Amino acid sequence: MKKTTILITMLMSIGTLTNFIFAGFGNGSDGELYVGGGQELSIGLATAVISNNYSGTSSIEVSDASFLNTDDEVLIITMIDPNENLDENVAGTFETKIIESISGNTLTFTESLENNYVTDGGQVHQVVDVPNYTNVTIDGTLSAYAWDGTSGGILFFRATGTVDVNGSIEASGKGYRGGLAAFRDNSAGLNGGGITGHWNYESYHYCTGGYCYNNGDLIEEGGYYFAVF
């Protein structure tokens, strides 16, 4: 079973647009979005953070900044933290920033970071482009790019006008990678990916009585697969 990470902002406002992100509605700089019937469009290009970055600084180095531009809004989010103490695990920590300048693959923001994004120790963070639309009309399917272990799996946009959904907004199978069910009696399933990044480890539970478990819990994704042997 595959789990999905989705962060969606669909907000409407009335008033004059400015060059600033305001009240959560965005600035409409990307214009109107129309997804036609029968069409599937993925938004939210993303790139992995590859440096240690600390609260109070204003720059981040990423693996690929080629799709980003100055004045773009981005989401910075921690996807994986190996710490299995959930009280200390920082997966899901995020903030949004506006890009002031780009030098190579280094992004500098108009404001300082509020959180630490450190890659030492196995944490995985990504920077996701956040489109700022005016009106959004979806007759087809609006989706996210799939999570690949370092980036993806996030659907996030803003709109200053109307958001009209006649089709669907979905990201099924685009989030943390799913596990593999056991295939015979006395075999073990493999857990799915999750916030600690432990993926495809052998389950602690073996097939018995018709149920094959693949180690789902609060930390790793999974569940059970029903089978009869």
Coordinates of N, CA and C in Angstrom, one line a residue:
M1 N 0.8 -1.2 0.0 CA 0.0 0.0 0.0 C 0.9 1.2 0.0
K2 N 0.6 2.2 -0.9 CA 1.4 3.4 -1.0 C 0.7 4.5 -0.3
K3 N 1.5 5.3 0.4 CA 1.0 6.5 1.1 C 1.5 7.7 0.3
T4 N 0.7 8.8 0.5 CA 1.0 10.0 -0.3 C 1.1 11.2 0.6
T5 N 2.1 12.0 0.3 CA 2.3 13.3 1.0 C 1.7 14.4 0.2
I6 N 0.6 15.1 0.6 CA 0.0 16.1 -0.2 C -0.1 17.4 0.7
L7 N 0.4 18.5 0.2 CA 0.2 19.7 0.9 C -0.4 20.7 -0.2
I8 N -1.7 21.0 0.0 CA -2.4 21.8 -1.0 C -2.9 23.1 -0.4
T9 N -2.6 24.2 -1.1 CA -3.2 25.5 -0.7 C -4.0 26.0 -1.8
M10 N -5.3 26.1 -1.6 CA -6.2 26.6 -2.6 C -7.0 27.8 -1.9
L11 N -6.6 29.0 -2.1 CA -7.1 30.1 -1.4 C -7.6 31.2 -2.4
M12 N -8.7 31.8 -2.1 CA -9.2 32.9 -2.9 C -9.2 34.2 -2.2
S13 N -9.1 35.3 -2.9 CA -9.1 36.6 -2.3 C -9.7 37.6 -3.2
I14 N -10.0 38.8 -2.7 CA -10.5 39.9 -3.4 C -9.6 41.1 -3.1
G15 N -9.2 41.8 -4.2 CA -8.3 43.0 -3.9 C -7.3 43.1 -5.0
T16 N -6.5 44.1 -4.9 CA -5.5 44.4 -5.9 C -4.2 43.6 -5.7
L17 N -3.7 43.0 -6.7 CA -2.5 42.2 -6.6 C -1.3 43.1 -6.4
T18 N -0.3 42.6 -5.7 CA 0.9 43.3 -5.5 C 2.0 42.3 -5.9
N19 N 3.3 42.7 -5.7 CA 4.4 41.9 -6.0 C 4.8 41.0 -4.9
F20 N 4.0 41.0 -3.8 CA 4.3 40.2 -2.6 C 3.3 39.1 -2.4
I21 N 3.8 38.1 -1.7 CA 2.9 37.0 -1.3 C 2.1 37.6 -0.1
F22 N 0.8 37.6 -0.2 CA 0.0 38.2 0.9 C -1.2 37.3 1.3
A23 N -1.4 37.3 2.6 CA -2.6 36.6 3.2 C -2.7 35.2 2.7
G24 N -1.6 34.6 2.3 CA -1.7 33.2 1.9 C -2.3 32.9 0.5
F25 N -2.6 34.0 -0.2 CA -3.3 33.8 -1.5 C -2.3 33.9 -2.7
G26 N -1.0 34.3 -2.5 CA -0.1 34.4 -3.5 C -0.2 35.7 -4.2
N27 N 0.5 35.9 -5.3 CA 0.5 37.2 -6.1 C 0.1 37.0 -7.5
G28 N -0.3 35.8 -7.9 CA -0.8 35.5 -9.2 C 0.2 35.6 -10.3
S29 N 1.5 35.6 -10.0 CA 2.5 35.8 -11.0 C 2.6 34.7 -12.1
D30 N 2.0 33.6 -11.8 CA 2.1 32.5 -12.8 C 0.8 32.5 -13.7
G31 N -0.1 33.5 -13.5 CA -1.3 33.6 -14.4 C -2.3 32.5 -14.1
E32 N -3.2 32.3 -15.1 CA -4.3 31.3 -15.0 C -3.7 29.9 -15.3
L33 N -4.4 28.9 -14.6 CA -4.1 27.5 -14.9 C -5.4 26.9 -15.3
Y34 N -5.3 26.2 -16.5 CA -6.4 25.4 -17.0 C -5.9 24.0 -17.3
V35 N -6.5 23.0 -16.6 CA -6.2 21.6 -16.9 C -7.4 21.0 -17.6
G36 N -7.2 20.7 -18.9 CA -8.3 20.2 -19.7 C -8.8 18.8 -19.4
G37 N -10.1 18.5 -19.8 CA -10.6 17.2 -19.6 C -9.8 16.1 -20.3
G38 N -9.5 15.1 -19.5 CA -8.7 14.0 -20.0 C -7.2 14.2 -19.9
Q39 N -6.8 15.4 -19.4 CA -5.4 15.8 -19.2 C -5.0 15.6 -17.8
E40 N -3.8 15.1 -17.6 CA -3.2 15.0 -16.2 C -2.0 15.9 -16.2
L41 N -1.9 16.9 -15.3 CA -0.8 17.8 -15.2 C -0.2 17.7 -13.8
S42 N 1.1 17.5 -13.8 CA 1.8 17.5 -12.5 C 2.5 18.9 -12.3
I43 N 2.4 19.4 -11.1 CA 3.0 20.7 -10.8 C 3.9 20.5 -9.5
G44 N 4.8 21.4 -9.2 CA 5.6 21.4 -8.1 C 6.9 20.7 -8.3
L45 N 7.7 21.2 -9.3 CA 9.0 20.6 -9.5 C 9.8 20.8 -8.2
A46 N 10.7 19.9 -7.9 CA 11.4 19.9 -6.6 C 12.8 19.4 -6.8
T47 N 13.6 19.8 -5.8 CA 15.0 19.5 -5.8 C 15.5 19.2 -4.4
A48 N 16.5 18.3 -4.2 CA 16.9 17.9 -2.9 C 17.9 19.0 -2.4
V49 N 17.8 19.2 -1.0 CA 18.8 20.0 -0.3 C 20.0 19.2 -0.1
I50 N 21.2 19.8 -0.4 CA 22.5 19.0 -0.3 C 23.5 19.6 0.6
S51 N 23.1 20.6 1.4 CA 24.1 21.2 2.3 C 23.4 21.3 3.7
N52 N 24.2 21.6 4.7 CA 23.7 21.9 6.0 C 23.4 23.4 6.1
N53 N 22.1 23.6 6.5 CA 21.6 25.0 6.6 C 20.9 25.3 7.9
Y54 N 21.2 26.4 8.5 CA 20.7 26.6 9.9 C 19.8 27.9 10.0
S55 N 19.0 27.8 11.0 CA 18.1 28.9 11.3 C 18.9 30.2 11.4
G56 N 18.4 31.3 10.8 CA 19.1 32.6 10.9 C 19.9 32.9 9.6
T57 N 20.2 31.8 8.8 CA 20.9 32.1 7.6 C 19.9 32.2 6.5
S58 N 20.3 32.6 5.3 CA 19.3 32.9 4.2 C 19.6 32.2 2.9
S59 N 20.5 31.2 2.9 CA 20.8 30.5 1.7 C 20.7 29.0 1.9
I60 N 20.4 28.3 0.8 CA 20.4 26.8 0.7 C 21.0 26.4 -0.6
E61 N 21.8 25.3 -0.5 CA 22.3 24.7 -1.7 C 21.5 23.5 -2.1
V62 N 21.1 23.4 -3.3 CA 20.2 22.3 -3.8 C 20.9 21.5 -4.9
S63 N 20.4 20.4 -5.3 CA 21.1 19.6 -6.3 C 20.8 20.1 -7.7
D64 N 19.7 20.8 -7.9 CA 19.4 21.3 -9.3 C 18.5 22.6 -9.1
A65 N 19.0 23.7 -9.5 CA 18.2 25.0 -9.4 C 17.8 25.5 -10.8
S66 N 17.9 24.6 -11.8 CA 17.7 25.1 -13.1 C 16.3 25.5 -13.5
F67 N 15.3 25.0 -12.7 CA 13.9 25.3 -13.0 C 13.4 26.4 -12.2
L68 N 14.2 27.0 -11.3 CA 13.8 28.1 -10.4 C 14.3 29.4 -10.9
N69 N 13.6 30.5 -10.5 CA 13.9 31.8 -10.9 C 13.8 32.8 -9.7
T70 N 14.5 33.9 -9.8 CA 14.3 34.9 -8.7 C 12.8 35.3 -8.6
D71 N 12.4 35.6 -7.4 CA 11.0 36.0 -7.1 C 10.1 34.8 -7.0
D72 N 10.6 33.6 -7.3 CA 9.7 32.4 -7.1 C 9.5 32.2 -5.7
E73 N 8.3 31.7 -5.4 CA 8.1 31.2 -4.0 C 8.4 29.7 -4.0
V74 N 9.0 29.2 -2.9 CA 9.3 27.8 -2.7 C 8.9 27.3 -1.3
L75 N 8.7 26.1 -1.3 CA 8.4 25.4 0.0 C 9.7 24.6 0.4
I76 N 10.2 24.8 1.6 CA 11.3 24.0 2.1 C 10.7 23.0 3.1
I77 N 10.9 21.7 3.0 CA 10.3 20.8 3.9 C 11.2 19.6 4.2
T78 N 11.2 19.1 5.4 CA 11.9 18.0 5.8 C 11.1 16.7 5.6
M79 N 11.6 15.8 4.7 CA 10.8 14.6 4.4 C 11.2 13.4 5.2
I80 N 12.5 13.3 5.6 CA 12.9 12.1 6.3 C 13.8 12.6 7.5
D81 N 13.6 12.0 8.6 CA 14.5 12.1 9.8 C 14.6 10.7 10.4
P82 N 15.8 10.1 10.4 CA 16.0 8.8 10.9 C 15.7 8.6 12.4
N83 N 15.6 9.7 13.1 CA 15.3 9.6 14.6 C 14.0 8.9 14.8
E84 N 14.0 7.7 15.5 CA 12.8 7.0 15.7 C 12.1 7.4 17.0
N85 N 12.6 8.4 17.7 CA 11.9 9.0 18.8 C 11.0 10.1 18.2
L86 N 9.7 9.8 18.1 CA 8.7 10.7 17.4 C 8.6 12.0 18.1
D87 N 9.0 12.1 19.4 CA 8.9 13.4 20.0 C 10.0 14.4 19.6
E88 N 11.1 13.8 19.0 CA 12.2 14.5 18.5 C 12.3 14.6 17.0
N89 N 11.6 13.7 16.3 CA 11.7 13.6 14.9 C 11.1 14.9 14.2
V90 N 11.8 15.5 13.3 CA 11.4 16.8 12.7 C 10.9 16.6 11.3
A91 N 10.6 15.4 10.9 CA 10.0 15.2 9.5 C 8.7 16.0 9.5
G92 N 8.4 16.7 8.4 CA 7.2 17.5 8.3 C 7.5 19.0 8.6
T93 N 8.6 19.3 9.1 CA 8.9 20.7 9.4 C 9.0 21.4 8.0
F94 N 8.4 22.6 7.9 CA 8.4 23.3 6.6 C 8.3 24.8 6.8
E95 N 8.6 25.5 5.8 CA 8.4 26.9 5.7 C 8.4 27.3 4.2
T96 N 7.9 28.5 3.9 CA 7.9 29.0 2.5 C 8.8 30.3 2.5
K97 N 9.5 30.4 1.3 CA 10.4 31.6 1.2 C 10.3 32.1 -0.3
I98 N 10.7 33.3 -0.5 CA 10.8 33.9 -1.8 C 12.3 34.0 -2.2
I99 N 12.6 33.6 -3.4 CA 14.0 33.6 -3.8 C 14.4 35.0 -4.2
E100 N 15.5 35.5 -3.6 CA 16.0 36.8 -3.9 C 17.1 36.7 -5.0
S101 N 17.9 35.6 -5.0 CA 18.9 35.5 -6.0 C 19.3 34.0 -6.1
I102 N 19.9 33.7 -7.3 CA 20.4 32.3 -7.5 C 21.8 32.4 -8.1
S103 N 22.7 31.6 -7.4 CA 24.1 31.5 -7.9 C 24.4 30.1 -8.0
G104 N 24.5 29.5 -9.3 CA 24.7 28.1 -9.5 C 23.5 27.4 -8.9
N105 N 23.8 26.5 -7.9 CA 22.7 25.8 -7.3 C 22.4 26.3 -5.9
T106 N 22.9 27.5 -5.6 CA 22.6 28.1 -4.3 C 21.5 29.1 -4.3
L107 N 20.5 28.9 -3.5 CA 19.4 29.8 -3.5 C 19.5 30.8 -2.3
T108 N 19.3 32.0 -2.5 CA 19.3 33.0 -1.4 C 17.9 33.6 -1.3
F109 N 17.4 33.7 -0.1 CA 16.0 34.1 0.1 C 16.0 35.5 0.6
T110 N 14.8 36.1 0.5 CA 14.6 37.5 1.0 C 14.5 37.5 2.5
E111 N 14.2 36.4 3.2 CA 14.2 36.3 4.6 C 15.0 35.1 5.1
S112 N 15.4 35.2 6.3 CA 16.2 34.1 6.9 C 15.4 32.9 7.2
L113 N 16.1 31.7 7.2 CA 15.4 30.5 7.5 C 14.9 30.5 9.0
E114 N 13.8 29.9 9.2 CA 13.2 29.7 10.5 C 13.6 28.4 11.2
N115 N 14.0 27.4 10.4 CA 14.4 26.1 10.9 C 15.7 25.7 10.4
N116 N 16.2 24.6 11.0 CA 17.5 24.0 10.5 C 17.1 22.9 9.5
Y117 N 17.9 22.9 8.4 CA 17.8 21.8 7.4 C 19.2 21.2 7.2
V118 N 19.5 20.2 8.0 CA 20.8 19.6 8.0 C 20.8 18.2 7.4
T119 N 21.7 18.0 6.5 CA 21.7 16.7 5.8 C 22.6 15.7 6.5
D120 N 23.5 16.1 7.3 CA 24.3 15.1 8.1 C 23.4 14.3 9.0
G121 N 23.7 13.0 9.1 CA 22.8 12.2 9.9 C 21.6 11.6 9.2
G122 N 21.5 11.8 7.9 CA 20.5 11.1 7.2 C 19.2 11.8 7.0
Q123 N 19.1 13.1 7.4 CA 17.9 13.8 7.2 C 17.8 14.2 5.7
V124 N 16.6 14.2 5.2 CA 16.3 14.5 3.7 C 15.4 15.6 3.7
H125 N 15.8 16.7 3.0 CA 14.9 17.9 2.8 C 14.8 18.2 1.3
Q126 N 13.7 18.9 1.0 CA 13.6 19.3 -0.4 C 13.1 20.7 -0.5
V127 N 13.3 21.3 -1.7 CA 12.8 22.6 -2.0 C 11.8 22.4 -3.2
V128 N 10.6 22.9 -3.0 CA 9.5 22.6 -4.0 C 9.0 24.0 -4.5
D129 N 8.9 24.1 -5.8 CA 8.4 25.3 -6.5 C 6.9 25.4 -6.1
V130 N 6.5 26.6 -5.7 CA 5.1 26.8 -5.4 C 4.5 27.8 -6.4
P131 N 3.7 27.3 -7.4 CA 3.1 28.2 -8.4 C 2.1 29.2 -7.7
N132 N 2.1 30.4 -8.2 CA 1.1 31.4 -7.7 C 0.2 31.8 -8.9
Y133 N -1.0 31.2 -8.9 CA -1.9 31.4 -10.0 C -2.9 32.5 -9.7
T134 N -3.6 32.9 -10.7 CA -4.8 33.8 -10.5 C -6.0 32.9 -10.4
N135 N -6.6 32.5 -11.5 CA -7.7 31.6 -11.5 C -7.2 30.2 -11.9
V136 N -7.8 29.1 -11.3 CA -7.5 27.8 -11.5 C -8.8 27.0 -11.9
T137 N -8.7 26.4 -13.1 CA -9.9 25.6 -13.6 C -9.3 24.2 -13.9
I138 N -9.9 23.2 -13.2 CA -9.4 21.8 -13.4 C -10.6 20.9 -13.9
D139 N -10.5 20.6 -15.2 CA -11.5 19.7 -15.8 C -10.9 18.3 -15.9
G140 N -9.6 18.2 -15.9 CA -8.9 16.9 -15.9 C -8.4 16.6 -14.5
T141 N -7.1 16.3 -14.4 CA -6.5 15.8 -13.1 C -5.2 16.7 -12.9
L142 N -5.2 17.3 -11.7 CA -4.0 18.0 -11.2 C -3.3 17.1 -10.2
S143 N -2.0 16.9 -10.4 CA -1.3 15.9 -9.6 C 0.1 16.5 -9.2
A144 N 0.8 15.6 -8.5 CA 2.2 16.0 -8.1 C 3.2 15.1 -8.8
Y145 N 4.4 15.5 -8.8 CA 5.5 14.6 -9.2 C 5.8 13.6 -8.1
A146 N 6.1 12.3 -8.6 CA 6.2 11.2 -7.6 C 7.5 11.4 -6.7
W147 N 7.4 11.0 -5.5 CA 8.5 11.0 -4.5 C 9.5 10.0 -5.0
D148 N 10.8 10.3 -5.1 CA 11.8 9.4 -5.6 C 12.8 9.1 -4.6
G149 N 12.6 9.4 -3.3 CA 13.5 9.2 -2.2 C 14.3 10.4 -1.8
T150 N 14.3 11.4 -2.7 CA 15.0 12.7 -2.3 C 14.1 13.9 -2.6
S151 N 13.1 13.8 -3.5 CA 12.3 14.9 -3.8 C 11.0 14.4 -4.4
G152 N 10.0 15.3 -4.5 CA 8.7 15.0 -5.0 C 7.6 14.7 -4.0
G153 N 6.4 14.3 -4.5 CA 5.4 13.9 -3.6 C 4.6 15.0 -2.9
I154 N 4.8 16.3 -3.4 CA 4.1 17.4 -2.8 C 3.3 18.1 -3.8
L155 N 2.1 18.5 -3.5 CA 1.2 19.3 -4.4 C 0.8 20.5 -3.6
F156 N 1.3 21.7 -4.0 CA 1.1 22.9 -3.3 C 1.0 24.1 -4.3
F157 N -0.1 24.8 -4.3 CA -0.2 26.0 -5.1 C -1.0 27.0 -4.4
R158 N -1.0 28.3 -4.9 CA -1.8 29.4 -4.4 C -2.6 29.9 -5.5
A159 N -3.7 30.6 -5.2 CA -4.6 31.2 -6.2 C -5.2 32.5 -5.6
T160 N -5.1 33.6 -6.4 CA -5.7 34.8 -5.9 C -7.2 34.9 -6.3
G161 N -7.6 34.1 -7.3 CA -9.0 34.2 -7.8 C -9.8 32.9 -7.4
T162 N -10.5 32.4 -8.4 CA -11.3 31.2 -8.1 C -10.6 29.9 -8.4
V163 N -10.9 28.9 -7.7 CA -10.4 27.5 -7.9 C -11.6 26.7 -8.2
D164 N -11.8 26.3 -9.5 CA -13.0 25.5 -10.0 C -12.5 24.1 -10.3
V165 N -12.9 23.1 -9.5 CA -12.5 21.8 -9.7 C -13.7 20.9 -10.2
N166 N -13.7 20.7 -11.5 CA -14.7 19.8 -12.1 C -14.1 18.4 -12.3
G167 N -12.8 18.3 -12.3 CA -12.1 17.0 -12.5 C -11.7 16.6 -11.1
S168 N -10.3 16.5 -10.9 CA -9.8 16.0 -9.6 C -8.5 16.5 -9.3
I169 N -8.2 16.6 -8.0 CA -6.8 16.9 -7.5 C -6.4 15.7 -6.7
E170 N -5.4 15.0 -7.2 CA -5.0 13.8 -6.5 C -3.6 13.5 -6.7
A171 N -3.0 12.7 -5.8 CA -1.6 12.3 -5.9 C -1.4 10.8 -5.4
S172 N -2.4 10.0 -5.8 CA -2.3 8.6 -5.4 C -1.1 7.9 -5.9
G173 N -0.3 7.3 -5.0 CA 0.9 6.6 -5.4 C 2.1 7.5 -5.6
K174 N 1.9 8.8 -5.3 CA 3.0 9.8 -5.6 C 3.9 10.1 -4.3
G175 N 3.5 9.5 -3.2 CA 4.2 9.8 -1.9 C 5.2 8.8 -1.6
Y176 N 5.4 8.6 -0.2 CA 6.4 7.6 0.2 C 6.1 6.2 -0.5
R177 N 7.2 5.6 -0.8 CA 7.1 4.3 -1.6 C 6.5 3.2 -0.8
G178 N 5.6 2.4 -1.4 CA 4.9 1.3 -0.8 C 5.8 0.1 -0.5
G179 N 5.3 -0.7 0.4 CA 6.1 -1.9 0.7 C 5.6 -3.1 -0.2
L180 N 6.3 -4.2 0.0 CA 6.0 -5.4 -0.7 C 5.4 -6.5 0.2
A181 N 4.2 -7.1 -0.2 CA 3.6 -8.1 0.6 C 4.4 -9.4 0.5
A182 N 4.3 -10.2 1.6 CA 4.9 -11.6 1.5 C 4.1 -12.4 0.4
F183 N 4.9 -13.3 -0.2 CA 4.3 -14.0 -1.3 C 4.0 -15.5 -1.0
R184 N 4.3 -16.0 0.2 CA 4.0 -17.4 0.6 C 4.1 -17.5 2.1
D185 N 3.6 -18.6 2.6 CA 3.6 -18.9 4.0 C 5.1 -18.9 4.5
N186 N 5.2 -18.4 5.8 CA 6.5 -18.4 6.4 C 7.5 -17.5 5.7
S187 N 7.0 -16.5 5.0 CA 7.9 -15.5 4.4 C 7.5 -14.1 5.0
A188 N 8.4 -13.1 4.8 CA 8.1 -11.8 5.4 C 7.9 -10.8 4.3
G189 N 7.0 -9.9 4.6 CA 6.8 -8.7 3.7 C 7.9 -7.7 3.9
L190 N 7.9 -6.7 3.0 CA 8.9 -5.6 3.2 C 8.1 -4.3 3.5
N191 N 8.6 -3.5 4.5 CA 7.8 -2.3 4.8 C 8.0 -1.3 3.8
G192 N 7.0 -0.4 3.7 CA 7.1 0.8 2.8 C 7.9 1.9 3.4
G193 N 8.2 2.9 2.6 CA 8.9 4.0 3.1 C 8.1 4.9 4.1
G194 N 8.8 5.7 4.9 CA 8.1 6.5 5.8 C 9.0 7.6 6.3
I195 N 8.7 8.3 7.4 CA 9.4 9.5 7.8 C 10.8 9.2 8.3
T196 N 11.1 8.0 8.6 CA 12.5 7.7 9.1 C 13.4 7.2 7.9
G197 N 12.8 6.9 6.8 CA 13.6 6.5 5.6 C 13.9 5.1 5.5
H198 N 13.4 4.3 6.5 CA 13.7 2.8 6.5 C 12.8 2.1 5.5
W199 N 13.3 1.8 4.4 CA 12.4 1.2 3.3 C 12.9 -0.1 2.9
N200 N 11.9 -1.0 2.6 CA 12.1 -2.4 2.2 C 12.9 -3.2 3.2
Y201 N 12.7 -2.9 4.5 CA 13.2 -3.8 5.5 C 12.3 -5.0 5.7
E202 N 12.8 -6.1 6.1 CA 12.0 -7.3 6.3 C 11.0 -7.1 7.5
S203 N 9.8 -7.5 7.3 CA 8.8 -7.3 8.3 C 9.2 -8.2 9.5
Y204 N 8.7 -7.8 10.7 CA 8.9 -8.6 11.9 C 7.8 -9.7 12.0
H205 N 6.8 -9.5 11.1 CA 5.6 -10.5 11.2 C 5.6 -11.3 9.9
Y206 N 5.4 -12.6 10.1 CA 5.4 -13.5 9.0 C 3.9 -13.9 8.6
C207 N 3.8 -14.5 7.4 CA 2.4 -14.9 7.0 C 1.9 -16.0 7.9
T208 N 0.7 -15.9 8.4 CA 0.1 -16.9 9.2 C -1.4 -16.7 9.2
G209 N -2.1 -17.8 9.1 CA -3.5 -17.7 9.2 C -4.2 -17.0 8.1
G210 N -3.5 -16.8 7.0 CA -4.1 -16.1 5.8 C -3.7 -14.7 5.7
Y211 N -3.1 -14.1 6.7 CA -2.7 -12.7 6.7 C -1.2 -12.5 6.5
C212 N -0.8 -11.7 5.6 CA 0.6 -11.4 5.4 C 0.8 -9.9 5.8
Y213 N 1.6 -9.7 6.8 CA 1.9 -8.3 7.3 C 3.1 -7.7 6.7
N214 N 3.1 -6.4 6.4 CA 4.4 -5.8 5.9 C 4.8 -4.6 6.8
N215 N 4.6 -4.8 8.1 CA 5.3 -3.9 9.1 C 4.8 -2.5 9.1
G216 N 3.5 -2.3 9.0 CA 3.0 -0.9 9.1 C 2.9 -0.5 10.6
D217 N 3.4 0.7 10.9 CA 3.3 1.3 12.2 C 3.3 2.8 12.1
L218 N 3.5 3.5 13.2 CA 3.4 5.0 13.2 C 4.6 5.6 12.5
I219 N 5.7 4.8 12.4 CA 7.0 5.4 11.8 C 7.1 5.0 10.3
E220 N 6.9 3.7 10.0 CA 7.0 3.2 8.6 C 5.7 2.9 8.0
E221 N 5.5 3.2 6.8 CA 4.2 2.9 6.1 C 4.1 1.4 5.8
G222 N 2.9 0.9 5.7 CA 2.7 -0.5 5.4 C 1.2 -0.8 5.6
G223 N 1.0 -1.9 6.3 CA -0.3 -2.5 6.4 C -0.3 -4.0 6.3
Y224 N -1.4 -4.6 5.9 CA -1.3 -6.0 5.7 C -2.0 -6.4 4.4
Y225 N -1.5 -7.5 3.8 CA -2.0 -8.0 2.6 C -2.7 -9.3 2.9
F226 N -4.0 -9.4 2.5 CA -4.8 -10.6 2.8 C -4.5 -11.7 1.7
A227 N -4.1 -12.8 2.2 CA -3.9 -13.9 1.2 C -4.2 -15.2 1.9
V228 N -4.6 -16.2 1.1 CA -4.9 -17.5 1.7 C -3.9 -18.5 1.1
F229 N -3.3 -19.3 2.0 CA -2.3 -20.3 1.6 C -2.7 -21.7 2.0

